[in-house]
JSON list of C-alpha atoms in Angstrom, two decimals:
[
{"chain": "A", "resi": 30, "resn": "ALA", "atom": "CA", "xyz": [39.41, -36.25, 54.95]},
{"chain": "A", "resi": 31, "resn": "ARG", "atom": "CA", "xyz": [41.26, -38.04, 57.71]},
{"chain": "A", "resi": 32, "resn": "ARG", "atom": "CA", "xyz": [44.31, -39.94, 56.57]},
{"chain": "A", "resi": 33, "resn": "GLY", "atom": "CA", "xyz": [47.26, -41.74, 58.04]},
{"chain": "A", "resi": 34, "resn": "ILE", "atom": "CA", "xyz": [50.67, -42.98, 56.98]},
{"chain": "A", "resi": 35, "resn": "VAL", "atom": "CA", "xyz": [52.32, -46.05, 58.51]},
{"chain": "A", "resi": 36, "resn": "VAL", "atom": "CA", "xyz": [55.83, -47.33, 57.87]},
{"chain": "A", "resi": 37, "resn": "CYS", "atom": "CA", "xyz": [57.66, -50.58, 58.55]},
{"chain": "A", "resi": 38, "resn": "GLY", "atom": "CA", "xyz": [60.51, -52.40, 56.85]},
{"chain": "A", "resi": 39, "resn": "SER", "atom": "CA", "xyz": [58.54, -53.75, 53.89]},
{"chain": "A", "resi": 40, "resn": "GLY", "atom": "CA", "xyz": [55.26, -51.96, 54.51]},
{"chain": "A", "resi": 41, "resn": "VAL", "atom": "CA", "xyz": [53.41, -55.28, 54.44]},
{"chain": "A", "resi": 42, "resn": "GLY", "atom": "CA", "xyz": [53.11, -55.83, 58.19]},
{"chain": "A", "resi": 43, "resn": "ALA", "atom": "CA", "xyz": [51.99, -52.26, 58.78]},
{"chain": "A", "resi": 44, "resn": "CYS", "atom": "CA", "xyz": [49.36, -52.64, 56.05]},
{"chain": "A", "resi": 45, "resn": "VAL", "atom": "CA", "xyz": [48.03, -55.92, 57.45]},
{"chain": "A", "resi": 46, "resn": "ALA", "atom": "CA", "xyz": [47.76, -54.39, 60.93]},
{"chain": "A", "resi": 47, "resn": "ALA", "atom": "CA", "xyz": [46.16, -51.15, 59.72]},
{"chain": "A", "resi": 48, "resn": "ASN", "atom": "CA", "xyz": [43.47, -53.01, 57.79]},
{"chain": "A", "resi": 49, "resn": "LYS", "atom": "CA", "xyz": [42.29, -54.71, 61.00]},
{"chain": "A", "resi": 50, "resn": "PHE", "atom": "CA", "xyz": [40.65, -51.47, 62.12]},
{"chain": "A", "resi": 51, "resn": "LYS", "atom": "CA", "xyz": [37.09, -50.80, 61.03]},
{"chain": "A", "resi": 52, "resn": "GLY", "atom": "CA", "xyz": [36.87, -48.05, 58.45]},
{"chain": "A", "resi": 53, "resn": "VAL", "atom": "CA", "xyz": [40.53, -48.26, 57.49]},
{"chain": "A", "resi": 54, "resn": "ARG", "atom": "CA", "xyz": [41.33, -48.88, 53.85]},
{"chain": "A", "resi": 55, "resn": "ALA", "atom": "CA", "xyz": [45.11, -49.19, 53.87]},
{"chain": "A", "resi": 56, "resn": "GLY", "atom": "CA", "xyz": [47.14, -49.57, 50.71]},
{"chain": "A", "resi": 57, "resn": "LEU", "atom": "CA", "xyz": [50.79, -50.49, 50.26]},
{"chain": "A", "resi": 58, "resn": "CYS", "atom": "CA", "xyz": [52.23, -48.08, 47.70]},
{"chain": "A", "resi": 59, "resn": "HIS", "atom": "CA", "xyz": [55.76, -47.75, 46.40]},
{"chain": "A", "resi": 60, "resn": "ASP", "atom": "CA", "xyz": [55.01, -45.36, 43.54]},
{"chain": "A", "resi": 61, "resn": "THR", "atom": "CA", "xyz": [53.07, -42.14, 43.09]},
{"chain": "A", "resi": 62, "resn": "TYR", "atom": "CA", "xyz": [50.56, -43.66, 40.65]},
{"chain": "A", "resi": 63, "resn": "SER", "atom": "CA", "xyz": [49.38, -46.29, 43.14]},
{"chain": "A", "resi": 64, "resn": "ALA", "atom": "CA", "xyz": [49.24, -43.69, 45.90]},
{"chain": "A", "resi": 65, "resn": "HIS", "atom": "CA", "xyz": [46.93, -41.26, 44.10]},
{"chain": "A", "resi": 66, "resn": "GLN", "atom": "CA", "xyz": [44.88, -43.89, 42.28]},
{"chain": "A", "resi": 67, "resn": "GLY", "atom": "CA", "xyz": [44.32, -45.79, 45.52]},
{"chain": "A", "resi": 68, "resn": "VAL", "atom": "CA", "xyz": [42.67, -42.70, 46.96]},
{"chain": "A", "resi": 69, "resn": "GLU", "atom": "CA", "xyz": [40.84, -41.69, 43.77]},
{"chain": "A", "resi": 70, "resn": "HIS", "atom": "CA", "xyz": [39.38, -45.14, 42.98]},
{"chain": "A", "resi": 71, "resn": "ASP", "atom": "CA", "xyz": [39.32, -47.02, 46.31]},
{"chain": "A", "resi": 72, "resn": "ASP", "atom": "CA", "xyz": [39.20, -44.22, 48.89]},
{"chain": "A", "resi": 73, "resn": "VAL", "atom": "CA", "xyz": [42.38, -45.49, 50.55]},
{"chain": "A", "resi": 74, "resn": "ASN", "atom": "CA", "xyz": [42.77, -43.57, 53.80]},
{"chain": "A", "resi": 75, "resn": "VAL", "atom": "CA", "xyz": [46.00, -45.06, 55.16]},
{"chain": "A", "resi": 76, "resn": "LEU", "atom": "CA", "xyz": [49.21, -45.16, 53.14]},
{"chain": "A", "resi": 77, "resn": "CYS", "atom": "CA", "xyz": [51.64, -47.95, 53.99]},
{"chain": "A", "resi": 78, "resn": "LEU", "atom": "CA", "xyz": [55.29, -47.53, 53.08]},
{"chain": "A", "resi": 79, "resn": "GLY", "atom": "CA", "xyz": [58.26, -49.88, 53.20]},
{"chain": "A", "resi": 80, "resn": "ALA", "atom": "CA", "xyz": [61.30, -48.06, 54.60]},
{"chain": "A", "resi": 81, "resn": "ARG", "atom": "CA", "xyz": [63.65, -50.75, 53.28]},
{"chain": "A", "resi": 82, "resn": "ILE", "atom": "CA", "xyz": [61.98, -50.75, 49.86]},
{"chain": "A", "resi": 83, "resn": "ILE", "atom": "CA", "xyz": [61.97, -47.11, 48.81]},
{"chain": "A", "resi": 84, "resn": "GLY", "atom": "CA", "xyz": [64.27, -44.24, 49.64]},
{"chain": "A", "resi": 85, "resn": "GLU", "atom": "CA", "xyz": [63.42, -41.09, 51.52]},
{"chain": "A", "resi": 86, "resn": "SER", "atom": "CA", "xyz": [62.97, -38.95, 48.40]},
{"chain": "A", "resi": 87, "resn": "LEU", "atom": "CA", "xyz": [60.52, -41.35, 46.76]},
{"chain": "A", "resi": 88, "resn": "ALA", "atom": "CA", "xyz": [58.70, -41.86, 50.07]},
{"chain": "A", "resi": 89, "resn": "LEU", "atom": "CA", "xyz": [58.09, -38.11, 50.25]},
{"chain": "A", "resi": 90, "resn": "GLU", "atom": "CA", "xyz": [56.81, -38.06, 46.66]},
{"chain": "A", "resi": 91, "resn": "VAL", "atom": "CA", "xyz": [54.49, -41.00, 47.33]},
{"chain": "A", "resi": 92, "resn": "ALA", "atom": "CA", "xyz": [53.19, -39.39, 50.53]},
{"chain": "A", "resi": 93, "resn": "SER", "atom": "CA", "xyz": [52.60, -36.11, 48.69]},
{"chain": "A", "resi": 94, "resn": "ALA", "atom": "CA", "xyz": [50.65, -37.90, 45.93]},
{"chain": "A", "resi": 95, "resn": "PHE", "atom": "CA", "xyz": [48.57, -39.71, 48.56]},
{"chain": "A", "resi": 96, "resn": "LEU", "atom": "CA", "xyz": [47.82, -36.58, 50.57]},
{"chain": "A", "resi": 97, "resn": "GLY", "atom": "CA", "xyz": [47.02, -34.52, 47.47]},
{"chain": "A", "resi": 98, "resn": "ALA", "atom": "CA", "xyz": [44.54, -37.00, 46.00]},
{"chain": "A", "resi": 99, "resn": "GLU", "atom": "CA", "xyz": [40.78, -37.00, 46.50]},
{"chain": "A", "resi": 100, "resn": "PHE", "atom": "CA", "xyz": [38.19, -39.74, 46.10]},
{"chain": "A", "resi": 101, "resn": "SER", "atom": "CA", "xyz": [36.60, -39.41, 42.66]},
{"chain": "A", "resi": 102, "resn": "ASN", "atom": "CA", "xyz": [32.99, -40.11, 43.72]},
{"chain": "A", "resi": 103, "resn": "GLU", "atom": "CA", "xyz": [32.47, -41.74, 40.32]},
{"chain": "A", "resi": 104, "resn": "GLU", "atom": "CA", "xyz": [29.50, -44.09, 40.44]},
{"chain": "A", "resi": 105, "resn": "ARG", "atom": "CA", "xyz": [31.55, -47.24, 39.79]},
{"chain": "A", "resi": 106, "resn": "HIS", "atom": "CA", "xyz": [34.00, -46.35, 42.56]},
{"chain": "A", "resi": 107, "resn": "VAL", "atom": "CA", "xyz": [31.23, -45.51, 45.04]},
{"chain": "A", "resi": 108, "resn": "ARG", "atom": "CA", "xyz": [29.51, -48.79, 44.18]},
{"chain": "A", "resi": 109, "resn": "ARG", "atom": "CA", "xyz": [32.73, -50.75, 44.76]},
{"chain": "A", "resi": 110, "resn": "LEU", "atom": "CA", "xyz": [33.39, -48.95, 48.04]},
{"chain": "A", "resi": 111, "resn": "ASN", "atom": "CA", "xyz": [29.86, -49.71, 49.25]},
{"chain": "A", "resi": 112, "resn": "LYS", "atom": "CA", "xyz": [30.42, -53.41, 48.52]},
{"chain": "A", "resi": 113, "resn": "VAL", "atom": "CA", "xyz": [33.56, -53.33, 50.65]},
{"chain": "A", "resi": 114, "resn": "LYS", "atom": "CA", "xyz": [31.71, -51.53, 53.46]},
{"chain": "A", "resi": 115, "resn": "LYS", "atom": "CA", "xyz": [28.90, -54.13, 53.39]},
{"chain": "A", "resi": 116, "resn": "PHE", "atom": "CA", "xyz": [31.47, -56.90, 53.57]},
{"chain": "A", "resi": 117, "resn": "GLU", "atom": "CA", "xyz": [33.17, -55.20, 56.51]},
{"chain": "A", "resi": 118, "resn": "GLU", "atom": "CA", "xyz": [29.85, -54.77, 58.34]},
{"chain": "A", "resi": 119, "resn": "GLY", "atom": "CA", "xyz": [29.02, -58.44, 57.77]},
{"chain": "A", "resi": 120, "resn": "LEU", "atom": "CA", "xyz": [32.28, -59.53, 59.34]},
{"chain": "A", "resi": 121, "resn": "SER", "atom": "CA", "xyz": [31.69, -57.49, 62.48]},
{"chain": "A", "resi": 122, "resn": "SER", "atom": "CA", "xyz": [28.23, -58.88, 63.20]}
]
């Protein structure tokens, strides 16, 4: 799976910008739970971090959780992801 990590002061601006690209599902995460669950449940493919919010050690833990996670492919998560994709396709037409 292709993934990316973007960083800015709060992480918010980087997340807003990343989500403007088709196919990007960026999530702002400041803890390991959000990082792995975002991938497992919502197929997040870009991790956004706030450099002024979390320290280097936690940032590395969050990035590791994000990179080590895999999308669950559970029916309810696939269904939700397909709804998001349809919405995205509708906006681009």
